[in-house]
């Protein structure tokens, strides 16, 4: 029993694993020249959305969803960004933009997939729709 408890306590939490994936994604994007604007931006209230990373790529504001998977089957991490998740990210992006002064800059939605075999960056992975 003691060994089982020690094993459970030694495992990182889901949040810690997610934070580590975001750290890897952020480092990858910074190496590519993007600048961090905000991290873990959340809209107020329930049912809103969250954006893992808001980055600047020259004149473009980039809203980044970071996905982590321990295995690549079922399409991998990037394939797990469902239409519902996309709508929530777009909602949060609109909220973020409304809080900024002036005209909104060009924007795009990227997905960074962090998997056991590395990091994959999908630029313009989805759009805001209409």
PDB file of C-alpha atoms in Angstrom:
ATOM      1  CA  UNK A   1       0.000   0.000   0.000  1.00  0.00           C
ATOM      2  CA  UNK A   2       2.813   2.402   0.868  1.00  0.00           C
ATOM      3  CA  UNK A   3       4.443   1.779  -2.554  1.00  0.00           C
ATOM      4  CA  UNK A   4       1.155   2.546  -4.324  1.00  0.00           C
ATOM      5  CA  UNK A   5       0.736   5.832  -2.421  1.00  0.00           C
ATOM      6  CA  UNK A   6       4.329   6.861  -3.124  1.00  0.00           C
ATOM      7  CA  UNK A   7       3.798   6.084  -6.818  1.00  0.00           C
ATOM      8  CA  UNK A   8       0.672   8.233  -6.919  1.00  0.00           C
ATOM      9  CA  UNK A   9       2.383  11.100  -5.124  1.00  0.00           C
ATOM     10  CA  UNK A  10       5.369  10.938  -7.478  1.00  0.00           C
ATOM     11  CA  UNK A  11       3.194  11.373 -10.577  1.00  0.00           C
ATOM     12  CA  UNK A  12       2.849  14.911 -11.843  1.00  0.00           C
ATOM     13  CA  UNK A  13      -0.619  16.451 -11.741  1.00  0.00           C
ATOM     14  CA  UNK A  14      -2.607  17.031 -14.912  1.00  0.00           C
ATOM     15  CA  UNK A  15      -2.042  20.764 -14.476  1.00  0.00           C
ATOM     16  CA  UNK A  16       1.714  20.289 -14.119  1.00  0.00           C
ATOM     17  CA  UNK A  17       1.809  18.169 -17.274  1.00  0.00           C
ATOM     18  CA  UNK A  18      -0.254  20.778 -19.138  1.00  0.00           C
ATOM     19  CA  UNK A  19       1.958  23.612 -17.889  1.00  0.00           C
ATOM     20  CA  UNK A  20       5.058  21.733 -19.051  1.00  0.00           C
ATOM     21  CA  UNK A  21       3.504  21.286 -22.514  1.00  0.00           C
ATOM     22  CA  UNK A  22       2.739  25.018 -22.653  1.00  0.00           C
ATOM     23  CA  UNK A  23       6.325  25.769 -21.626  1.00  0.00           C
ATOM     24  CA  UNK A  24       7.635  23.599 -24.478  1.00  0.00           C
ATOM     25  CA  UNK A  25       5.246  25.208 -26.955  1.00  0.00           C
ATOM     26  CA  UNK A  26       6.184  28.695 -25.787  1.00  0.00           C
ATOM     27  CA  UNK A  27       9.900  27.954 -26.107  1.00  0.00           C
ATOM     28  CA  UNK A  28       9.325  26.586 -29.616  1.00  0.00           C
ATOM     29  CA  UNK A  29       7.397  29.682 -30.707  1.00  0.00           C
ATOM     30  CA  UNK A  30       9.929  32.057 -29.152  1.00  0.00           C
ATOM     31  CA  UNK A  31      12.748  30.324 -31.021  1.00  0.00           C
ATOM     32  CA  UNK A  32      10.747  31.000 -34.200  1.00  0.00           C
ATOM     33  CA  UNK A  33      10.687  34.705 -33.347  1.00  0.00           C
ATOM     34  CA  UNK A  34       7.209  35.129 -31.851  1.00  0.00           C
ATOM     35  CA  UNK A  35       6.732  37.349 -28.800  1.00  0.00           C
ATOM     36  CA  UNK A  36       4.523  36.476 -25.827  1.00  0.00           C
ATOM     37  CA  UNK A  37       1.602  38.876 -25.279  1.00  0.00           C
ATOM     38  CA  UNK A  38      -0.460  36.864 -22.742  1.00  0.00           C
ATOM     39  CA  UNK A  39      -0.626  33.398 -21.253  1.00  0.00           C
ATOM     40  CA  UNK A  40      -3.770  31.545 -20.145  1.00  0.00           C
ATOM     41  CA  UNK A  41      -6.137  34.352 -21.070  1.00  0.00           C
ATOM     42  CA  UNK A  42      -9.623  33.545 -19.763  1.00  0.00           C
ATOM     43  CA  UNK A  43     -12.945  35.237 -20.324  1.00  0.00           C
ATOM     44  CA  UNK A  44     -14.933  36.018 -17.185  1.00  0.00           C
ATOM     45  CA  UNK A  45     -17.810  33.799 -16.129  1.00  0.00           C
ATOM     46  CA  UNK A  46     -18.772  30.248 -16.924  1.00  0.00           C
ATOM     47  CA  UNK A  47     -18.990  28.879 -20.427  1.00  0.00           C
ATOM     48  CA  UNK A  48     -16.446  31.295 -21.812  1.00  0.00           C
ATOM     49  CA  UNK A  49     -13.171  30.379 -23.304  1.00  0.00           C
ATOM     50  CA  UNK A  50      -9.467  30.273 -22.657  1.00  0.00           C
ATOM     51  CA  UNK A  51      -6.491  30.912 -24.865  1.00  0.00           C
ATOM     52  CA  UNK A  52      -3.312  29.125 -23.861  1.00  0.00           C
ATOM     53  CA  UNK A  53      -0.926  31.601 -25.499  1.00  0.00           C
ATOM     54  CA  UNK A  54      -1.409  34.932 -27.224  1.00  0.00           C
ATOM     55  CA  UNK A  55       1.653  35.699 -29.326  1.00  0.00           C
ATOM     56  CA  UNK A  56       2.755  38.369 -31.765  1.00  0.00           C
ATOM     57  CA  UNK A  57       4.211  37.270 -35.106  1.00  0.00           C
ATOM     58  CA  UNK A  58       5.390  40.534 -36.690  1.00  0.00           C
ATOM     59  CA  UNK A  59       2.142  42.480 -37.233  1.00  0.00           C
ATOM     60  CA  UNK A  60      -0.167  39.486 -36.592  1.00  0.00           C
ATOM     61  CA  UNK A  61      -1.722  38.537 -33.270  1.00  0.00           C
ATOM     62  CA  UNK A  62      -1.657  34.751 -32.898  1.00  0.00           C
ATOM     63  CA  UNK A  63      -4.037  32.863 -30.614  1.00  0.00           C
ATOM     64  CA  UNK A  64      -2.437  29.523 -29.798  1.00  0.00           C
ATOM     65  CA  UNK A  65      -4.089  26.373 -28.507  1.00  0.00           C
ATOM     66  CA  UNK A  66      -1.567  23.946 -27.002  1.00  0.00           C
ATOM     67  CA  UNK A  67      -2.506  20.273 -27.059  1.00  0.00           C
ATOM     68  CA  UNK A  68      -0.585  17.479 -25.401  1.00  0.00           C
ATOM     69  CA  UNK A  69      -0.907  13.800 -26.007  1.00  0.00           C
ATOM     70  CA  UNK A  70       1.238  10.972 -24.801  1.00  0.00           C
ATOM     71  CA  UNK A  71       0.407   8.967 -27.930  1.00  0.00           C
ATOM     72  CA  UNK A  72      -0.116   9.968 -31.533  1.00  0.00           C
ATOM     73  CA  UNK A  73      -2.964   7.638 -32.445  1.00  0.00           C
ATOM     74  CA  UNK A  74      -6.500   8.970 -33.008  1.00  0.00           C
ATOM     75  CA  UNK A  75      -5.068  11.846 -35.022  1.00  0.00           C
ATOM     76  CA  UNK A  76      -2.735  13.160 -32.356  1.00  0.00           C
ATOM     77  CA  UNK A  77      -3.100  16.266 -30.273  1.00  0.00           C
ATOM     78  CA  UNK A  78      -3.955  18.681 -33.076  1.00  0.00           C
ATOM     79  CA  UNK A  79      -6.940  16.592 -34.182  1.00  0.00           C
ATOM     80  CA  UNK A  80      -8.427  16.934 -30.699  1.00  0.00           C
ATOM     81  CA  UNK A  81      -9.332  20.626 -31.182  1.00  0.00           C
ATOM     82  CA  UNK A  82     -13.043  20.066 -31.758  1.00  0.00           C
ATOM     83  CA  UNK A  83     -15.425  22.559 -33.379  1.00  0.00           C
ATOM     84  CA  UNK A  84     -16.776  23.371 -29.891  1.00  0.00           C
ATOM     85  CA  UNK A  85     -13.265  24.073 -28.610  1.00  0.00           C
ATOM     86  CA  UNK A  86     -12.597  26.235 -31.664  1.00  0.00           C
ATOM     87  CA  UNK A  87     -15.754  28.285 -30.960  1.00  0.00           C
ATOM     88  CA  UNK A  88     -14.648  28.842 -27.355  1.00  0.00           C
ATOM     89  CA  UNK A  89     -11.188  29.959 -28.464  1.00  0.00           C
ATOM     90  CA  UNK A  90     -12.703  32.352 -31.031  1.00  0.00           C
ATOM     91  CA  UNK A  91     -15.055  33.720 -28.342  1.00  0.00           C
ATOM     92  CA  UNK A  92     -12.105  34.344 -26.013  1.00  0.00           C
ATOM     93  CA  UNK A  93     -10.097  35.932 -28.851  1.00  0.00           C
ATOM     94  CA  UNK A  94     -12.937  38.346 -29.608  1.00  0.00           C
ATOM     95  CA  UNK A  95     -13.145  39.220 -25.916  1.00  0.00           C
ATOM     96  CA  UNK A  96      -9.375  39.784 -25.829  1.00  0.00           C
ATOM     97  CA  UNK A  97      -9.534  42.059 -28.878  1.00  0.00           C
ATOM     98  CA  UNK A  98     -12.431  44.104 -27.479  1.00  0.00           C
ATOM     99  CA  UNK A  99     -10.288  45.004 -24.473  1.00  0.00           C
ATOM    100  CA  UNK A 100      -7.548  46.481 -26.680  1.00  0.00           C
ATOM    101  CA  UNK A 101      -7.547  50.048 -27.938  1.00  0.00           C
ATOM    102  CA  UNK A 102      -7.627  50.808 -31.631  1.00  0.00           C
ATOM    103  CA  UNK A 103      -8.368  48.712 -34.645  1.00  0.00           C
ATOM    104  CA  UNK A 104      -7.668  45.005 -34.254  1.00  0.00           C
ATOM    105  CA  UNK A 105      -4.516  43.729 -35.958  1.00  0.00           C
ATOM    106  CA  UNK A 106      -4.528  40.798 -38.359  1.00  0.00           C
ATOM    107  CA  UNK A 107      -5.119  37.618 -36.361  1.00  0.00           C
ATOM    108  CA  UNK A 108      -4.811  33.877 -36.798  1.00  0.00           C
ATOM    109  CA  UNK A 109      -5.447  30.708 -34.807  1.00  0.00           C
ATOM    110  CA  UNK A 110      -2.596  28.236 -34.447  1.00  0.00           C
ATOM    111  CA  UNK A 111      -2.358  24.874 -32.728  1.00  0.00           C
ATOM    112  CA  UNK A 112       0.846  23.590 -31.185  1.00  0.00           C
ATOM    113  CA  UNK A 113       0.855  19.862 -30.672  1.00  0.00           C
ATOM    114  CA  UNK A 114       3.219  18.600 -27.977  1.00  0.00           C
ATOM    115  CA  UNK A 115       3.732  14.874 -28.186  1.00  0.00           C
ATOM    116  CA  UNK A 116       6.328  12.404 -27.006  1.00  0.00           C
ATOM    117  CA  UNK A 117       8.217  12.671 -30.301  1.00  0.00           C
ATOM    118  CA  UNK A 118       8.344  16.474 -30.410  1.00  0.00           C
ATOM    119  CA  UNK A 119       6.479  19.694 -31.086  1.00  0.00           C
ATOM    120  CA  UNK A 120       4.436  20.368 -34.206  1.00  0.00           C
ATOM    121  CA  UNK A 121       3.243  23.896 -35.001  1.00  0.00           C
ATOM    122  CA  UNK A 122       0.185  24.219 -37.225  1.00  0.00           C
ATOM    123  CA  UNK A 123      -0.153  27.803 -38.435  1.00  0.00           C
ATOM    124  CA  UNK A 124      -3.668  28.977 -39.261  1.00  0.00           C
ATOM    125  CA  UNK A 125      -5.077  25.655 -38.036  1.00  0.00           C
ATOM    126  CA  UNK A 126      -8.634  27.043 -38.104  1.00  0.00           C
ATOM    127  CA  UNK A 127     -10.388  30.348 -38.677  1.00  0.00           C
ATOM    128  CA  UNK A 128     -12.949  32.423 -36.819  1.00  0.00           C
ATOM    129  CA  UNK A 129     -15.737  31.569 -39.232  1.00  0.00           C
ATOM    130  CA  UNK A 130     -18.597  33.945 -39.614  1.00  0.00           C
TER     131      UNK A 130
END
